[in-house]
Each structure stands twice: as structure tokens, then as C-alpha cells.
mmCIF file of C-alpha atoms and ligand atoms in Angstrom:
data_model
loop_
_atom_site.group_PDB
_atom_site.id
_atom_site.type_symbol
_atom_site.label_atom_id
_atom_site.label_comp_id
_atom_site.label_asym_id
_atom_site.label_seq_id
_atom_site.Cartn_x
_atom_site.Cartn_y
_atom_site.Cartn_z
ATOM 1 C CA MET A 4 163.163 120.687 169.128
ATOM 2 C CA TYR A 5 161.851 121.665 172.543
ATOM 3 C CA PRO A 6 159.371 124.529 172.086
ATOM 4 C CA TRP A 7 161.282 126.889 174.411
ATOM 5 C CA LEU A 8 164.494 126.385 172.410
ATOM 6 C CA SER A 9 163.090 126.466 168.899
ATOM 7 C CA ALA A 10 163.439 130.244 168.385
ATOM 8 C CA THR A 11 167.126 130.083 169.357
ATOM 9 C CA PHE A 12 167.586 127.135 167.030
ATOM 10 C CA THR A 13 165.985 128.985 164.132
ATOM 11 C CA GLN A 14 168.138 132.084 164.751
ATOM 12 C CA LEU A 15 171.362 130.085 164.754
ATOM 13 C CA ALA A 16 170.287 128.130 161.681
ATOM 14 C CA GLN A 17 169.604 131.393 159.873
ATOM 15 C CA ARG A 18 173.037 132.712 160.783
ATOM 16 C CA LYS A 19 174.614 129.547 159.474
ATOM 17 C CA GLN A 20 172.785 130.065 156.199
ATOM 18 C CA ASP A 21 174.019 133.662 156.044
ATOM 19 C CA ASN A 22 177.571 132.495 156.839
ATOM 20 C CA LYS A 23 177.496 134.595 159.998
ATOM 21 C CA LEU A 24 177.795 131.847 162.552
ATOM 22 C CA HIS A 25 180.622 132.134 165.071
ATOM 23 C CA HIS A 26 182.816 129.040 165.019
ATOM 24 C CA ALA A 27 182.766 128.648 168.807
ATOM 25 C CA LEU A 28 179.458 128.792 170.631
ATOM 26 C CA LEU A 29 179.016 128.661 174.365
ATOM 27 C CA LEU A 30 175.545 127.285 175.034
ATOM 28 C CA GLN A 31 174.787 128.463 178.513
ATOM 29 C CA GLY A 32 171.685 127.632 180.545
ATOM 30 C CA SER A 33 170.356 125.750 183.531
ATOM 31 C CA GLN A 34 170.251 121.971 183.799
ATOM 32 C CA GLY A 35 167.344 120.033 182.385
ATOM 33 C CA ILE A 36 166.332 122.395 179.578
ATOM 34 C CA GLY A 37 167.727 120.288 176.730
ATOM 35 C CA LYS A 38 171.103 121.843 175.881
ATOM 36 C CA SER A 39 172.594 118.489 174.866
ATOM 37 C CA ASP A 40 169.744 117.637 172.514
ATOM 38 C CA PHE A 41 169.937 121.135 171.109
ATOM 39 C CA ALA A 42 173.668 120.777 170.412
ATOM 40 C CA LYS A 43 173.223 117.366 168.777
ATOM 41 C CA GLN A 44 170.408 118.562 166.566
ATOM 42 C CA PHE A 45 172.270 121.706 165.605
ATOM 43 C CA ALA A 46 175.360 119.644 164.841
ATOM 44 C CA ALA A 47 173.211 117.446 162.599
ATOM 45 C CA LEU A 48 172.054 120.544 160.761
ATOM 46 C CA LEU A 49 175.624 121.801 160.336
ATOM 47 C CA LEU A 50 176.739 118.425 159.010
ATOM 48 C CA CYS A 51 173.821 117.820 156.656
ATOM 49 C CA SER A 52 174.989 118.217 153.081
ATOM 50 C CA LYS A 53 171.619 119.325 151.713
ATOM 51 C CA ASN A 54 170.067 121.415 154.434
ATOM 52 C CA VAL A 55 167.469 123.823 153.151
ATOM 53 C CA GLN A 56 165.901 126.736 154.977
ATOM 54 C CA GLY A 57 167.426 125.890 158.300
ATOM 55 C CA GLN A 58 166.272 122.271 158.261
ATOM 56 C CA ARG A 59 168.365 119.179 157.900
ATOM 57 C CA CYS A 60 167.201 116.981 155.069
ATOM 58 C CA GLY A 61 167.246 113.751 157.066
ATOM 59 C CA VAL A 62 168.017 111.575 154.033
ATOM 60 C CA CYS A 63 171.506 112.501 152.834
ATOM 61 C CA HIS A 64 174.487 110.323 153.649
ATOM 62 C CA ALA A 65 175.598 112.695 156.412
ATOM 63 C CA CYS A 66 172.141 112.715 158.023
ATOM 64 C CA LEU A 67 171.882 108.922 157.915
ATOM 65 C CA LEU A 68 175.318 108.545 159.483
ATOM 66 C CA GLN A 69 174.467 111.117 162.133
ATOM 67 C CA ASP A 70 171.200 109.353 162.969
ATOM 68 C CA ALA A 71 173.082 106.084 163.301
ATOM 69 C CA GLY A 72 175.605 107.771 165.612
ATOM 70 C CA ASN A 73 178.405 107.130 163.129
ATOM 71 C CA HIS A 74 179.232 110.455 161.537
ATOM 72 C CA PRO A 75 183.047 110.586 161.235
ATOM 73 C CA ASP A 76 183.193 114.392 161.546
ATOM 74 C CA PHE A 77 181.045 114.656 164.645
ATOM 75 C CA HIS A 78 183.072 114.542 167.845
ATOM 76 C CA GLU A 79 182.082 114.779 171.489
ATOM 77 C CA VAL A 80 183.866 115.246 174.769
ATOM 78 C CA ILE A 81 181.873 113.758 177.617
ATOM 79 C CA SER A 82 182.935 113.472 181.194
ATOM 80 C CA GLU A 83 181.292 112.479 184.439
ATOM 81 C CA LYS A 84 183.379 114.650 186.717
ATOM 82 C CA GLN A 85 186.302 116.315 185.017
ATOM 83 C CA ILE A 86 187.501 116.784 181.458
ATOM 84 C CA GLY A 87 191.167 115.931 181.374
ATOM 85 C CA VAL A 88 193.769 117.390 179.057
ATOM 86 C CA ASP A 89 194.147 114.095 177.181
ATOM 87 C CA GLN A 90 190.483 114.159 176.189
ATOM 88 C CA ILE A 91 190.872 117.666 174.801
ATOM 89 C CA ARG A 92 194.100 116.823 172.959
ATOM 90 C CA GLU A 93 192.484 113.783 171.413
ATOM 91 C CA ALA A 94 189.490 115.835 170.275
ATOM 92 C CA ILE A 95 191.722 118.537 168.784
ATOM 93 C CA LYS A 96 193.664 115.887 166.908
ATOM 94 C CA LYS A 97 190.451 114.619 165.331
ATOM 95 C CA LEU A 98 189.540 118.152 164.286
ATOM 96 C CA SER A 99 192.912 118.892 162.788
ATOM 97 C CA GLY A 100 192.615 116.353 159.997
ATOM 98 C CA SER A 101 190.512 117.111 156.943
ATOM 99 C CA ALA A 102 186.833 116.292 157.090
ATOM 100 C CA GLN A 103 185.804 112.906 155.810
ATOM 101 C CA LEU A 104 182.414 113.870 154.423
ATOM 102 C CA SER A 105 180.889 117.204 153.439
ATOM 103 C CA GLY A 106 183.717 119.315 154.787
ATOM 104 C CA THR A 107 182.169 120.453 158.059
ATOM 105 C CA LYS A 108 183.477 119.214 161.403
ATOM 106 C CA VAL A 109 181.748 119.625 164.752
ATOM 107 C CA LEU A 110 183.004 119.188 168.279
ATOM 108 C CA VAL A 111 180.621 119.300 171.249
ATOM 109 C CA ILE A 112 182.038 119.603 174.756
ATOM 110 C CA TYR A 113 179.427 118.782 177.388
ATOM 111 C CA ALA A 114 179.697 120.294 180.881
ATOM 112 C CA ALA A 115 182.577 122.437 179.630
ATOM 113 C CA HIS A 116 183.034 123.954 183.099
ATOM 114 C CA THR A 117 184.516 120.634 184.215
ATOM 115 C CA MET A 118 187.586 121.203 182.045
ATOM 116 C CA THR A 119 190.734 121.440 184.109
ATOM 117 C CA GLU A 120 192.965 124.469 183.708
ATOM 118 C CA SER A 121 195.333 122.536 181.455
ATOM 119 C CA SER A 122 192.397 121.219 179.409
ATOM 120 C CA SER A 123 191.158 124.759 178.940
ATOM 121 C CA ASN A 124 194.594 125.958 177.935
ATOM 122 C CA ALA A 125 194.932 123.099 175.477
ATOM 123 C CA LEU A 126 191.722 124.207 173.831
ATOM 124 C CA LEU A 127 192.591 127.892 173.473
ATOM 125 C CA LYS A 128 194.485 127.699 170.202
ATOM 126 C CA THR A 129 191.695 125.720 168.527
ATOM 127 C CA LEU A 130 189.177 128.264 169.747
ATOM 128 C CA GLU A 131 191.270 131.064 168.355
ATOM 129 C CA GLU A 132 192.262 129.558 165.048
ATOM 130 C CA PRO A 133 190.003 126.651 164.215
ATOM 131 C CA THR A 134 190.561 124.659 161.056
ATOM 132 C CA ALA A 135 188.260 125.596 158.193
ATOM 133 C CA ASN A 136 184.578 124.649 158.483
ATOM 134 C CA THR A 137 184.995 123.635 162.083
ATOM 135 C CA PHE A 138 182.378 124.433 164.683
ATOM 136 C CA LEU A 139 182.723 124.015 168.414
ATOM 137 C CA MET A 140 179.894 124.000 170.904
ATOM 138 C CA LEU A 141 180.688 124.246 174.578
ATOM 139 C CA LEU A 142 177.794 123.487 176.918
ATOM 140 C CA THR A 143 177.577 124.669 180.477
ATOM 141 C CA HIS A 144 175.240 125.349 183.371
ATOM 142 C CA LYS A 145 178.070 126.878 185.406
ATOM 143 C CA SER A 146 179.730 129.393 183.130
ATOM 144 C CA GLU A 147 181.306 131.188 186.103
ATOM 145 C CA ARG A 148 183.669 128.232 186.386
ATOM 146 C CA LEU A 149 185.038 128.677 182.881
ATOM 147 C CA LEU A 150 188.307 130.501 182.449
ATOM 148 C CA PRO A 151 187.975 134.074 181.139
ATOM 149 C CA THR A 152 190.243 133.113 178.248
ATOM 150 C CA ILE A 153 187.682 130.489 177.168
ATOM 151 C CA LEU A 154 184.729 132.833 177.629
ATOM 152 C CA SER A 155 186.333 135.590 175.587
ATOM 153 C CA ARG A 156 186.887 133.285 172.626
ATOM 154 C CA CYS A 157 183.333 131.984 172.411
ATOM 155 C CA GLU A 158 180.089 133.586 171.487
ATOM 156 C CA ARG A 159 177.764 133.204 174.421
ATOM 157 C CA ILE A 160 174.284 131.928 173.621
ATOM 158 C CA ILE A 161 171.892 132.111 176.558
ATOM 159 C CA MET A 162 169.513 129.173 176.327
ATOM 160 C CA PRO A 163 165.980 130.185 177.294
ATOM 161 C CA VAL A 164 164.307 128.604 180.289
ATOM 162 C CA PRO A 165 160.649 127.629 179.771
ATOM 163 C CA ASP A 166 157.970 129.237 181.891
ATOM 164 C CA THR A 167 155.564 127.098 183.891
ATOM 165 C CA THR A 168 152.922 127.113 181.146
ATOM 166 C CA GLN A 169 155.408 125.987 178.489
ATOM 167 C CA THR A 170 156.580 123.225 180.788
ATOM 168 C CA GLN A 171 152.994 122.127 181.492
ATOM 169 C CA VAL A 172 152.090 122.057 177.816
ATOM 170 C CA TRP A 173 155.235 120.141 176.884
ATOM 171 C CA LEU A 174 154.810 117.719 179.782
ATOM 172 C CA SER A 175 151.273 116.901 178.655
ATOM 173 C CA THR A 176 152.751 115.629 175.384
ATOM 174 C CA GLN A 177 155.241 113.403 177.218
ATOM 175 C CA TRP A 178 153.334 112.135 180.244
ATOM 176 C CA ASP A 179 149.683 111.154 180.295
ATOM 177 C CA LYS A 180 149.202 110.580 184.018
ATOM 178 C CA PRO A 181 148.150 113.317 186.439
ATOM 179 C CA VAL A 182 151.011 115.251 188.012
ATOM 180 C CA ASP A 183 150.960 117.190 191.273
ATOM 181 C CA ALA A 184 150.872 120.916 190.404
ATOM 182 C CA GLU A 185 153.370 121.667 193.185
ATOM 183 C CA PHE A 186 155.767 119.211 191.622
ATOM 184 C CA VAL A 187 155.472 120.865 188.206
ATOM 185 C CA ASN A 188 156.241 124.198 189.869
ATOM 186 C CA LEU A 189 159.256 122.758 191.621
ATOM 187 C CA TYR A 190 160.796 121.643 188.334
ATOM 188 C CA ALA A 191 159.140 124.146 185.998
ATOM 189 C CA SER A 192 162.457 125.546 184.834
ATOM 190 C CA SER A 193 164.007 122.073 184.317
ATOM 191 C CA PRO A 194 161.396 120.144 182.340
ATOM 192 C CA LEU A 195 163.734 117.289 181.414
ATOM 193 C CA ILE A 196 164.562 116.665 185.064
ATOM 194 C CA LEU A 197 160.846 116.824 185.830
ATOM 195 C CA LEU A 198 160.067 114.142 183.263
ATOM 196 C CA ASP A 199 163.003 112.049 184.425
ATOM 197 C CA GLU A 200 161.743 112.200 188.006
ATOM 198 C CA LEU A 201 158.295 111.058 186.892
ATOM 199 C CA GLN A 202 159.709 108.193 184.862
ATOM 200 C CA GLN A 203 161.831 106.825 187.678
ATOM 201 C CA GLU A 204 159.044 104.998 189.387
ATOM 202 C CA HIS A 205 161.286 103.020 191.691
ATOM 203 C CA LYS A 206 162.340 106.248 193.360
ATOM 204 C CA VAL A 207 160.405 108.225 195.940
ATOM 205 C CA SER A 208 157.686 110.179 194.156
ATOM 206 C CA TYR A 209 156.588 113.631 195.237
ATOM 207 C CA GLU A 210 153.193 112.205 196.265
ATOM 208 C CA VAL A 211 154.889 109.649 198.513
ATOM 209 C CA PHE A 212 157.095 112.414 199.891
ATOM 210 C CA LYS A 213 154.125 114.629 200.778
ATOM 211 C CA ALA A 214 152.214 111.716 202.279
ATOM 212 C CA GLY A 215 155.283 110.890 204.363
ATOM 213 C CA LEU A 216 155.410 114.423 205.730
ATOM 214 C CA GLN A 217 151.750 114.248 206.726
ATOM 215 C CA ASP A 218 152.465 110.931 208.422
ATOM 216 C CA ILE A 219 155.200 112.374 210.586
ATOM 217 C CA ILE A 220 153.248 115.544 211.384
ATOM 218 C CA GLN A 221 150.276 113.399 212.435
ATOM 219 C CA GLN A 222 152.709 111.251 214.466
ATOM 220 C CA ARG A 223 151.827 108.151 212.452
ATOM 221 C CA VAL A 224 155.412 107.449 211.440
ATOM 222 C CA ASN A 225 158.700 107.952 213.202
ATOM 223 C CA PRO A 226 160.902 110.560 211.456
ATOM 224 C CA SER A 227 163.938 108.300 211.707
ATOM 225 C CA GLN A 228 162.015 105.577 209.876
ATOM 226 C CA LEU A 229 161.305 107.993 207.055
ATOM 227 C CA ALA A 230 164.916 109.226 206.989
ATOM 228 C CA ALA A 231 166.036 105.610 206.653
ATOM 229 C CA ASP A 232 163.519 104.945 203.853
ATOM 230 C CA TRP A 233 164.790 107.966 201.948
ATOM 231 C CA GLN A 234 168.487 107.556 202.657
ATOM 232 C CA GLU A 235 169.378 106.839 199.025
ATOM 233 C CA GLN A 236 168.063 110.235 197.914
ATOM 234 C CA VAL A 237 168.801 112.559 200.803
ATOM 235 C CA GLU A 238 169.988 115.481 198.667
ATOM 236 C CA LYS A 239 166.894 115.438 196.507
ATOM 237 C CA ILE A 240 164.558 115.014 199.485
ATOM 238 C CA LEU A 241 166.201 117.975 201.222
ATOM 239 C CA LYS A 242 165.622 120.134 198.140
ATOM 240 C CA TRP A 243 162.002 119.018 198.088
ATOM 241 C CA LEU A 244 161.728 119.826 201.797
ATOM 242 C CA GLN A 245 163.148 123.278 201.203
ATOM 243 C CA PHE A 246 160.600 123.834 198.442
ATOM 244 C CA TRP A 247 157.723 122.380 200.473
ATOM 245 C CA LEU A 248 158.567 124.540 203.480
ATOM 246 C CA HIS A 249 158.850 127.541 201.173
ATOM 247 C CA LEU A 250 155.281 126.855 199.992
ATOM 248 C CA GLN A 251 154.028 126.488 203.584
ATOM 249 C CA VAL A 252 155.693 129.783 204.510
ATOM 250 C CA LYS A 253 154.117 131.512 201.499
ATOM 251 C CA ARG A 254 150.659 130.198 202.358
ATOM 252 C CA GLN A 255 150.633 131.610 205.882
ATOM 253 C CA SER A 256 149.199 135.058 206.394
ATOM 254 C CA GLU A 257 150.650 135.157 209.865
ATOM 255 C CA LEU A 258 153.914 133.328 209.805
ATOM 256 C CA PRO A 259 154.629 131.104 212.780
ATOM 257 C CA GLU A 260 158.218 131.509 213.883
ATOM 258 C CA ALA A 261 158.716 127.721 213.915
ATOM 259 C CA LEU A 262 157.885 127.403 210.237
ATOM 260 C CA TRP A 263 160.205 130.199 209.227
ATOM 261 C CA GLN A 264 162.973 128.623 211.295
ATOM 262 C CA LEU A 265 162.393 125.274 209.603
ATOM 263 C CA HIS A 266 162.654 126.828 206.162
ATOM 264 C CA GLN A 267 165.964 128.444 207.105
ATOM 265 C CA GLN A 268 167.123 125.123 208.512
ATOM 266 C CA ALA A 269 166.232 123.375 205.248
ATOM 267 C CA ILE A 270 168.219 125.920 203.213
ATOM 268 C CA LYS A 271 171.242 125.279 205.427
ATOM 269 C CA ALA A 272 170.750 121.513 205.246
ATOM 270 C CA VAL A 273 170.742 121.554 201.433
ATOM 271 C CA LYS A 274 174.091 123.348 201.523
ATOM 272 C CA ARG A 275 175.515 121.218 204.324
ATOM 273 C CA VAL A 276 175.064 117.862 202.629
ATOM 274 C CA ARG A 277 177.175 119.045 199.712
ATOM 275 C CA ASN A 278 180.230 118.854 201.958
ATOM 276 C CA PRO A 279 182.068 115.571 201.915
ATOM 277 C CA GLY A 280 182.027 113.543 205.109
ATOM 278 C CA VAL A 281 178.681 114.875 206.333
ATOM 279 C CA ASN A 282 176.281 112.249 207.618
ATOM 280 C CA LYS A 283 173.437 113.069 205.241
ATOM 281 C CA VAL A 284 170.867 110.774 206.825
ATOM 282 C CA LEU A 285 171.486 112.437 210.171
ATOM 283 C CA VAL A 286 170.887 115.877 208.646
ATOM 284 C CA LEU A 287 167.651 114.631 207.069
ATOM 285 C CA ASN A 288 166.589 112.915 210.274
ATOM 286 C CA GLN A 289 167.074 116.121 212.256
ATOM 287 C CA LEU A 290 165.007 118.182 209.857
ATOM 288 C CA LEU A 291 162.222 115.583 209.693
ATOM 289 C CA THR A 292 162.194 115.368 213.488
ATOM 290 C CA ASP A 293 161.769 119.126 213.725
ATOM 291 C CA ILE A 294 159.010 119.046 211.119
ATOM 292 C CA SER A 295 157.268 116.284 213.079
ATOM 293 C CA MET A 296 156.922 118.733 215.945
ATOM 294 C CA LEU A 297 155.192 121.354 213.780
ATOM 295 C CA LYS A 298 151.681 120.381 214.819
ATOM 296 C CA SER A 299 152.314 120.474 218.533
ATOM 297 C CA LYS A 300 153.648 124.017 218.319
ATOM 298 C CA PRO A 301 151.195 126.923 218.558
HETATM 299 ZN ZN1 LIG B 26 170.978 115.822 155.220
#
């Protein structure tokens, strides 16, 4: 278990042992902290037929099936964009039958805030009156989008976010190459996204990004060239720009107006590209062009 989540895991495991676990848990927390892994591991614990002292045994039939991804009483609802009512109905149907193994059934709904209104309504009865030995885990990083009726029927578990030191320590066990300290700070509260960014070598790295900015400030590269090079990842690059400008602003004892303006512009740009139909490369190009003029300004 991720170190920053282990205390929560232990607490829930203890409550299960004491038969005090709520049947519907809402695991709420930001993206990239490991909620999905947490839910899967906790499900494995719930399903294990011989778990002792809050640990799954790892060798019973249920554990072996779970490890192989074949446990018949473990169900998941996964969706890229939206969870439709049919997905929920199908999941409820699976839960309504009797368990095939030890008696416990688990349903995990990832990104639960993407449930439509009818999906949410379809789930209400199960949340209220679940079949015996049934546990539901709803995961979300946007709980404000969940219907109040869903929220009121779940016990909310706030998943802890690691601090920078925890992220650094964990990262050192996952990644043996040097990492830019700024980059660790940028993703300190989303360690899994941080690691994912590092592993995707074909993408623009933070080092390349920073070097690119120096190139345009020193007039070695045309901003539009850079915008074109980064066109596949405009949204991410804009977030990085916002963060980078934030750092530049923080480092100045006397803040030049131009820099402050640029930071504000970056914040707006990050929001703007979320709208459909916006020419993202153009937004990026404009911001890079303005950054390229930083040096010439007093
Ligand atoms: Zn087991």
C-alpha cells in the first residue's frame, strides 16, 4: 500500500474486523494518489476467506482468484466519460444474486461523479438496502458532482494526500534517475501522475520544457515552432507554464508587472483551453510569444 494511504487502510481493516464497516464507502481524494489501487487491495482483503489481523492471506482460493483477476464476487464499474444507467443496472444485478465464494460481494465504482442522474437514481436502493455481506466503494476526485442523495447514503472517507517529502521518498523507490526538484513540487500531491509523466519518455519532459522556455527567451527558437512541437500536449504544457510562471513570480523580490501579467494570462489560458472549439495551439502560441518578450522588457 502507498505509505500515505496505509493508515487509512489499517483503520478500515480494523473496522471490518470489528464488524463496524459501513457497507457503502465514498473514497474521496485528488487524482494520482492511488484511490483505485487502494479500493482493489481493500476489496481483496474483504474477499479473502482467511484474513487475519487486517491482512489478506494471499493463498486462499479467494485471494488466488482475486490476484488472477477472476474473483466472481468482485465487480467493477469503469467508464471513460460517463457511467450509464445500464452499467449500474448490470452491476446491481450481479450483486443481487448470492455470493459464489466466501459470502462477501464487492462492487467498486470508479470516477463515481461521472454517473448520470438516472445512474445515480438506479443505485440509490442498493445503497440504502444492500444485500447481505455486500460492500460498495465509490471513488471520486470530484465529489461536488455527486447527487446529495448518493452522498448521504455513503460514508465519506477522505483519502490523504502525501506531502512533498513522502512523495520524494516514495519516488526514490520507483525511479532511480535524477528528477528536477521543481517537477517533484509540481506533482507532489499526485505522485502516481508524477511517476507516469516520468515513465512516458516519448512525451515532452519537464527538462525539455524548461530548456525550450530558455530558448525562446534567449531568442534562439521561434515561439510558434515550440507551440507546434508541443501541440499534442497543450493542456499539460499550459499547466506547466502556469506553475513555472508562479515560481518566477515567487522568486522576484520586486515583481515586474510583465511577469505578473503573464502569470495571470497563464491561469486564464489553462481555463480557456477546457472549452470546446478553442484553438489550443493558438492559445499556447500567444503565451509563448509573450514569454519570449520577457527578456527585452525592463
Ligand atoms: Zn486469502
